[in-house]
Amino acid sequence: MIFGGVCPSVTSIIAESLEGWNLVQLSFAATTPVLADKKKYPNFFRTVPSDNAVNPAVVKFLNYYNWSRVGTLTQDVQRFSEVRNDLTNELEKADIQIADTESFSNDPCVNVKKLKDNDVRIIIGQFDENLASKVFCCAYNLNMFGSKYQWIIPGWYQGNWWEQANTTNCTTKKLLTAMEGYISVDFEPLSARQIKGISGRTPKEYEREYSRVLQQKGVEASKFHGFAYDGIWVIAKTLTRVMELLRVKQRQNPYHNFTVDDREVGKMVLDVMNETNFNGVTGQVMFRNGERMGTIKFNQFHEGQEVKVGEYNAIADVLDLINNSIRFQGVEPPKDRTFVRLQRRHINVPLYSILSTITILGMLMAGAFLFFNIKNRNHRLIKMSSPYMNNLIILGGMLSYASIFLFGLDGGFVSDKEFETLCTVRTWILIVGYTTAFGAMFAKTWRVHAIFKNVKMKKKIIKDQKLLIIVGGMLLIDLCILICWQIVDPLKRTVEEYSLEADPQGRDIAIRPFLEHCENTHMTIWLGIVYAYKGLLMLFGCFLAWETRNVSIPALNDSKYIGMAVYNVGIMCIIGAAVSFLTRDQPNVQFCIVALVIIFCSTITLCLVFVPKLITMRTNPDAATQNRRLKFTQNQKKEDSKTSTSVTSVNQANTSRLDGLQTDNHRLRMRITELDKELEEVTMQLQDTPEKTPYIKQNHYPDANNILSIRNFTDGKDGEKSILKNHLEQKPQAQWGSMDPSRINRGPLEDINSPEHIQRRLSLQLPILHHAYLPSIGGVDASCTSPNGSPGSSPRHRHMPPSYRVMVSGL
């Protein structure tokens, strides 16, 4: 046998050639992993563990602390590269992730920086002490030390290596700061178990004897002395065992005479070496494929010195850590990575509660308006303002209010699938509510516009049923858009993650906020379609409100308040949409803005529509349908300008008389309005009566004469003065002077229903009906009163008290 071999370059050459000589080599100091290749070095054994022997111990240590993600930093030398490659295989077997593998030759700072960028917390280093000082200097500069990091390096460095090998610009204090807490791994030179081995000595007794001899000879100690001592015992045991085997063979041979060649003896030595198993001063001596299954120790750097914290028994595959010996920089072992805790950015419960309370108050207010509208639906003021349309306005406001509750719910309250459903529901509710409220308002305004402004159009009855159809058409457009949206590109739950944030409680974790959104592939296109449609609807409402601004019947015309509502809603929606888009990563701010915009728009709209009616009902309910002030149309203003021009040409004496006549003219115009209502009432009753026998109460004659007189008075502005004079001077009988004398002596009923009277009445009624507003609330088409109608369509007059005021229930 050959005993020895320290330098890897020499030992490898010798070990490779031993097979041809049938010799076995035993080394006590060659730790290079290259010699572990049994195909190349089949006759090589060593009592010292290989450098690779620390890798199973390192894996066991990592598993003990549940570290499943590590990084390696290796010096570009074959010795360390071999260890790194073997460690990689061991880590893969243990299912431990290698986050990053870095190698360096001289300057490790770049590689250390990469480890930090890859969030490597557990770093396994393979480098000598000369470069170890550079590594820890870089770690100090990059702040890669302390409670968040754990360094694991070789443990065979010389004592106080950081002072002898410091070639960096870092001071010793900085190096010690960065080195504090590192774990070093190396084989155990002497066993810690005080058991007498094959030599009859315990490891402690052997160490004392060894130290005594060193002092006598004055030489330095070697860390391999225990392995050399056990190696001698291995050789002695092996040769003794081989000789015993040969003796046995000799005794078993019947001729007691046999020879063995070198090859056979060499094989016997190999077999006996593999069976070696005894306790030595370095622990249990045992080989596995020529490699020593020894004991690996773990040391930790504490306050300038290394302290043993545990050991690993390779034979039993057991890691034994000394209780409370390992001291980490933090309250707990470092994490193998930056643990990211997802944190939902949700809406604060107090904020949601406050806005929900305000929303409930708004819905109660809307309910109060609804109760008021239904209770007073037969009152003239409410009846003329279209109570059905008012109900739709309230319904739209309440739907808008209800959407606030849905906008405040997120994944913290509902599941992911329910959240997607919630996205669709709240969008539908808000869009339908908007269209219902403003569609009803604009439909009312359109009716006023159709009656009072479009004078060239043939007058028709515009009842609430037609307005409901208009609102239904708007809602149908909404439904078409929403259904196409839902089928083609439905809203889905998307999660937007933000950059990592430090834990506010100081824990070794990172917070990654995330926010849930309702989005789809073509979100911009669909929103553009909805905004365009709603914008056109709002512009149309503004146009109608502007066109009907001079209609002075408050019960019918809400153009002033609609204009105010559209202005406020438009401004708030533009501001709210812009701010909501800019604050999409701040759910509390976004929800607060959206909720306040909806609350403000719904509240201001409902108040502008119903509060004036409440005030009118309480202060002056009878003045609901009267003009608060006389407004003239553009043609009337032109006529007034002509009148004023003619007045200036009259002398001062006639000025007072003209003023009086104008006052009477105004008073009589108002009287015309009241009589128009009664006349329209009678006309409607005549149409609805199926009988053909006419009957008119005699006390209606004065009213008819009054109408004729007033119409004669108001037929023209240019001849106003002369006509009024003629009206005052002539007798009432003169107005009927053109009638057929044969009809004068007839009864009142026959005279008033004569063709001449009918034609006369129609010639006076049609101009009045043309400018009246009552067709909008249940009047009749002017063509229905034509005297050329069929006999079957002749109306019969009903008996009605003169003081009775009719409000047709068409509204």
XYZ file of N, CA, C and O in Angstrom, residues 538-630:
372
model
N -77.816 64.825 -23.944
C -77.749 66.012 -23.103
C -77.766 67.287 -23.944
O -78.407 68.288 -23.583
N -77.081 67.278 -25.084
C -77.103 68.448 -25.964
C -78.512 68.695 -26.508
O -78.950 69.851 -26.621
N -79.205 67.616 -26.836
C -80.579 67.766 -27.306
C -81.463 68.357 -26.215
O -82.319 69.219 -26.486
N -81.249 67.925 -24.988
C -82.001 68.501 -23.872
C -81.695 69.968 -23.685
O -82.598 70.772 -23.410
N -80.437 70.348 -23.831
C -80.074 71.764 -23.721
C -80.748 72.577 -24.830
O -81.220 73.701 -24.585
N -80.780 72.029 -26.039
C -81.427 72.738 -27.141
C -82.910 72.948 -26.861
O -83.445 74.053 -27.056
N -83.596 71.913 -26.402
C -85.019 72.052 -26.102
C -85.245 73.049 -24.968
O -86.194 73.854 -25.016
N -84.411 72.992 -23.955
C -84.561 73.920 -22.836
C -84.368 75.368 -23.287
O -85.081 76.271 -22.841
N -83.421 75.579 -24.203
C -83.175 76.944 -24.690
C -84.331 77.414 -25.569
O -84.748 78.574 -25.476
N -84.857 76.545 -26.407
C -85.931 76.927 -27.295
C -87.220 77.254 -26.535
O -88.016 78.084 -26.994
N -87.436 76.629 -25.409
C -88.686 76.834 -24.657
C -88.476 77.734 -23.452
O -89.286 77.728 -22.533
N -87.416 78.495 -23.454
C -87.117 79.321 -22.290
C -88.147 80.424 -22.064
O -88.317 80.900 -20.941
N -88.863 80.858 -23.155
C -89.817 81.948 -23.021
C -91.238 81.470 -22.778
O -92.139 82.291 -22.660
N -91.458 80.162 -22.752
C -92.794 79.653 -22.437
C -93.033 79.858 -20.957
O -92.309 79.332 -20.120
N -94.079 80.625 -20.633
C -94.218 81.144 -19.275
C -95.292 80.431 -18.472
O -95.949 81.040 -17.642
N -95.485 79.148 -18.715
C -96.432 78.389 -17.901
C -95.612 77.463 -17.023
O -95.138 76.409 -17.478
N -95.379 77.827 -15.781
C -94.462 77.051 -14.935
C -94.883 75.597 -14.786
O -94.031 74.712 -14.684
N -96.170 75.318 -14.746
C -96.613 73.941 -14.539
C -96.236 73.047 -15.701
O -96.040 71.847 -15.541
N -96.133 73.650 -16.904
C -95.787 72.858 -18.072
C -94.299 72.889 -18.376
O -93.716 71.886 -18.765
N -93.698 74.030 -18.231
C -92.348 74.231 -18.732
C -91.332 74.164 -17.593
O -91.372 74.975 -16.674
N -90.409 73.184 -17.670
C -89.313 73.068 -16.715
C -87.976 73.405 -17.357
O -86.927 72.964 -16.889
N -88.004 74.170 -18.453
C -86.785 74.383 -19.209
C -85.712 75.082 -18.376
O -84.523 74.770 -18.495
N -86.131 76.007 -17.536
C -85.161 76.717 -16.707
C -84.435 75.749 -15.784
O -83.197 75.762 -15.676
N -85.203 74.906 -15.133
C -84.603 73.966 -14.182
C -83.863 72.845 -14.903
O -82.856 72.339 -14.407
N -84.363 72.471 -16.089
C -83.649 71.451 -16.854
C -82.295 71.987 -17.299
O -81.282 71.285 -17.257
N -82.264 73.237 -17.721
C -80.990 73.842 -18.080
C -80.014 73.862 -16.918
O -78.825 73.549 -17.072
N -80.514 74.221 -15.733
C -79.648 74.209 -14.562
C -79.169 72.802 -14.247
O -77.989 72.590 -13.918
N -80.073 71.824 -14.347
C -79.705 70.437 -14.044
C -78.671 69.927 -15.051
O -77.683 69.299 -14.664
N -78.887 70.187 -16.334
C -77.948 69.726 -17.352
C -76.593 70.382 -17.168
O -75.543 69.730 -17.297
N -76.586 71.655 -16.823
C -75.317 72.349 -16.613
C -74.540 71.715 -15.458
O -73.350 71.387 -15.589
N -75.216 71.535 -14.350
C -74.536 70.969 -13.178
C -74.106 69.527 -13.431
O -72.984 69.122 -13.094
N -75.003 68.741 -14.020
C -74.667 67.344 -14.282
C -73.517 67.244 -15.282
O -72.595 66.444 -15.111
N -73.532 68.038 -16.327
C -72.464 67.989 -17.314
C -71.115 68.344 -16.728
O -70.118 67.646 -16.944
N -71.082 69.445 -15.972
C -69.814 69.858 -15.368
C -69.311 68.795 -14.398
O -68.127 68.407 -14.415
N -70.196 68.283 -13.541
C -69.778 67.295 -12.550
C -69.341 65.990 -13.210
O -68.383 65.351 -12.764
N -70.013 65.586 -14.266
C -69.627 64.343 -14.942
C -68.261 64.473 -15.601
O -67.438 63.553 -15.546
N -67.987 65.596 -16.224
C -66.690 65.802 -16.865
C -65.582 65.797 -15.818
O -64.557 65.118 -15.956
N -65.795 66.564 -14.742
C -64.781 66.609 -13.684
C -64.626 65.238 -13.025
O -63.510 64.759 -12.788
N -65.765 64.609 -12.730
C -65.704 63.311 -12.066
C -65.019 62.255 -12.904
O -64.216 61.462 -12.404
N -65.303 62.212 -14.221
C -64.678 61.216 -15.090
C -63.170 61.430 -15.182
O -62.386 60.471 -15.125
N -62.759 62.701 -15.287
C -61.319 62.984 -15.392
C -60.591 62.616 -14.108
O -59.560 61.940 -14.126
N -61.130 63.071 -12.971
C -60.469 62.783 -11.692
C -60.507 61.291 -11.390
O -59.549 60.720 -10.854
N -61.605 60.635 -11.726
C -61.701 59.190 -11.493
C -60.664 58.431 -12.307
O -60.075 57.460 -11.819
N -60.404 58.855 -13.518
C -59.389 58.202 -14.336
C -57.995 58.425 -13.763
O -57.160 57.517 -13.765
N -57.740 59.626 -13.265
C -56.414 59.928 -12.720
C -56.161 59.243 -11.385
O -55.006 59.054 -10.997
N -57.209 58.885 -10.675
C -57.056 58.273 -9.348
C -57.465 56.804 -9.365
O -57.954 56.293 -8.365
N -57.276 56.124 -10.494
C -57.705 54.725 -10.592
C -56.886 53.814 -9.684
O -57.317 52.717 -9.363
N -55.680 54.249 -9.277
C -54.881 53.436 -8.375
C -55.146 53.769 -6.913
O -54.475 53.239 -6.032
N -56.104 54.660 -6.649
C -56.486 55.009 -5.284
C -57.988 54.762 -5.135
O -58.803 55.640 -5.399
N -58.346 53.560 -4.742
C -59.773 53.195 -4.751
C -60.630 54.055 -3.836
O -61.777 54.344 -4.157
N -60.098 54.478 -2.712
C -60.895 55.296 -1.791
C -61.232 56.648 -2.417
O -62.372 57.112 -2.356
N -60.218 57.267 -3.022
C -60.450 58.569 -3.658
C -61.386 58.410 -4.848
O -62.319 59.207 -5.043
N -61.161 57.366 -5.646
C -61.995 57.155 -6.823
C -63.448 56.900 -6.445
O -64.367 57.488 -7.021
N -63.658 56.020 -5.468
C -65.030 55.720 -5.048
C -65.703 56.953 -4.452
O -66.881 57.210 -4.703
N -64.963 57.726 -3.673
C -65.533 58.934 -3.066
C -65.972 59.920 -4.144
O -67.068 60.489 -4.074
N -65.133 60.102 -5.179
C -65.473 61.054 -6.243
C -66.678 60.565 -7.032
O -67.630 61.314 -7.291
N -66.658 59.274 -7.423
C -67.770 58.735 -8.208
C -69.073 58.805 -7.430
O -70.123 59.221 -7.951
N -69.029 58.430 -6.145
C -70.243 58.445 -5.337
C -70.772 59.863 -5.151
O -71.983 60.109 -5.277
N -69.877 60.808 -4.873
C -70.326 62.190 -4.671
C -70.900 62.782 -5.964
O -71.872 63.548 -5.917
N -70.287 62.443 -7.100
C -70.818 62.947 -8.376
C -72.221 62.403 -8.625
O -73.142 63.147 -9.005
N -72.424 61.104 -8.392
C -73.749 60.514 -8.596
C -74.759 61.106 -7.616
O -75.888 61.451 -8.000
N -74.356 61.247 -6.354
C -75.267 61.808 -5.347
C -75.629 63.247 -5.702
O -76.802 63.649 -5.648
N -74.621 64.020 -6.085
C -74.883 65.430 -6.405
C -75.799 65.546 -7.621
O -76.779 66.301 -7.600
N -75.478 64.795 -8.693
C -76.279 64.902 -9.916
C -77.717 64.446 -9.684
O -78.666 65.114 -10.114
N -77.898 63.338 -8.989
C -79.256 62.836 -8.743
C -80.031 63.782 -7.837
O -81.207 64.086 -8.089
N -79.386 64.276 -6.803
C -80.069 65.149 -5.839
C -80.450 66.478 -6.475
O -81.578 66.956 -6.312
N -79.508 67.082 -7.196
C -79.784 68.392 -7.786
C -80.876 68.286 -8.840
O -81.727 69.177 -8.979
N -80.888 67.160 -9.588
C -81.922 66.979 -10.609
C -83.301 66.844 -9.975
O -84.268 67.501 -10.389
N -83.412 65.997 -8.968
C -84.705 65.790 -8.313
C -85.177 67.070 -7.626
O -86.372 67.409 -7.678
N -84.265 67.762 -6.986
C -84.664 68.994 -6.281
C -85.113 70.064 -7.265
O -86.093 70.785 -7.010
N -84.400 70.209 -8.380
C -84.792 71.230 -9.345
C -86.149 70.923 -9.975
O -86.880 71.844 -10.374
N -86.516 69.662 -10.074
C -87.800 69.304 -10.679
C -88.940 69.425 -9.682
O -90.036 69.913 -10.012
N -88.722 69.026 -8.427
C -89.843 68.890 -7.499
C -89.913 69.982 -6.433
O -91.005 70.273 -5.948
N -88.795 70.556 -6.055
C -88.860 71.586 -5.010
C -89.687 72.788 -5.453
O -90.510 73.295 -4.678
N -89.529 73.317 -6.704
C -90.409 74.424 -7.108
C -91.890 74.052 -7.043
O -92.724 74.891 -6.683
N -92.232 72.841 -7.357
C -93.636 72.418 -7.276
C -94.101 72.382 -5.828
O -95.245 72.763 -5.522
N -93.246 71.920 -4.942
C -93.605 71.916 -3.521
C -93.836 73.332 -3.024
O -94.800 73.611 -2.296
N -92.963 74.250 -3.421
C -93.102 75.642 -2.978
C -94.389 76.247 -3.537
O -95.142 76.937 -2.834
N -94.648 75.985 -4.825
C -95.868 76.527 -5.441
C -97.124 75.962 -4.779
O -98.109 76.676 -4.557
N -97.105 74.679 -4.481
C -98.252 74.044 -3.836
C -98.548 74.653 -2.470
O -99.702 74.781 -2.061
N -97.510 75.058 -1.776
C -97.698 75.607 -0.436
C -98.034 77.090 -0.460
O -98.789 77.573 0.380
N -97.477 77.823 -1.410
C -97.651 79.272 -1.399
C -98.846 79.721 -2.228
O -99.687 80.488 -1.772
N -98.951 79.274 -3.486
C -99.994 79.775 -4.379
C -100.449 78.653 -5.307
O -100.111 78.634 -6.494
N -101.199 77.688 -4.806
C -101.589 76.556 -5.662
C -102.496 76.941 -6.813
O -102.502 76.266 -7.840
N -103.295 77.986 -6.706
C -104.230 78.362 -7.772
C -103.528 79.023 -8.945
O -104.114 79.162 -10.014
N -102.305 79.485 -8.736
C -101.596 80.204 -9.804
C -100.715 79.279 -10.625
O -99.797 79.702 -11.295
N -101.020 77.999 -10.552
C -100.143 77.040 -11.199
C -100.118 77.205 -12.703
O -99.090 77.020 -13.335
N -101.269 77.518 -13.267
C -101.348 77.572 -14.733
C -101.440 78.979 -15.270
O -101.722 79.177 -16.437
N -101.250 79.973 -14.424
C -101.328 81.353 -14.875
C -99.941 81.867 -15.196
O -98.948 81.470 -14.592
N -99.891 82.794 -16.106
C -98.615 83.430 -16.423
C -98.266 84.395 -15.308
O -99.052 85.266 -14.946
N -97.063 84.226 -14.723
C -96.657 85.136 -13.654
C -96.324 86.505 -14.226
O -96.363 87.491 -13.516
N -95.936 86.497 -15.459
C -95.725 87.761 -16.142
C -95.974 87.522 -17.624
O -95.775 86.423 -18.122
N -96.391 88.553 -18.320
C -96.758 88.404 -19.727
C -95.498 88.491 -20.573
O -94.781 89.482 -20.537
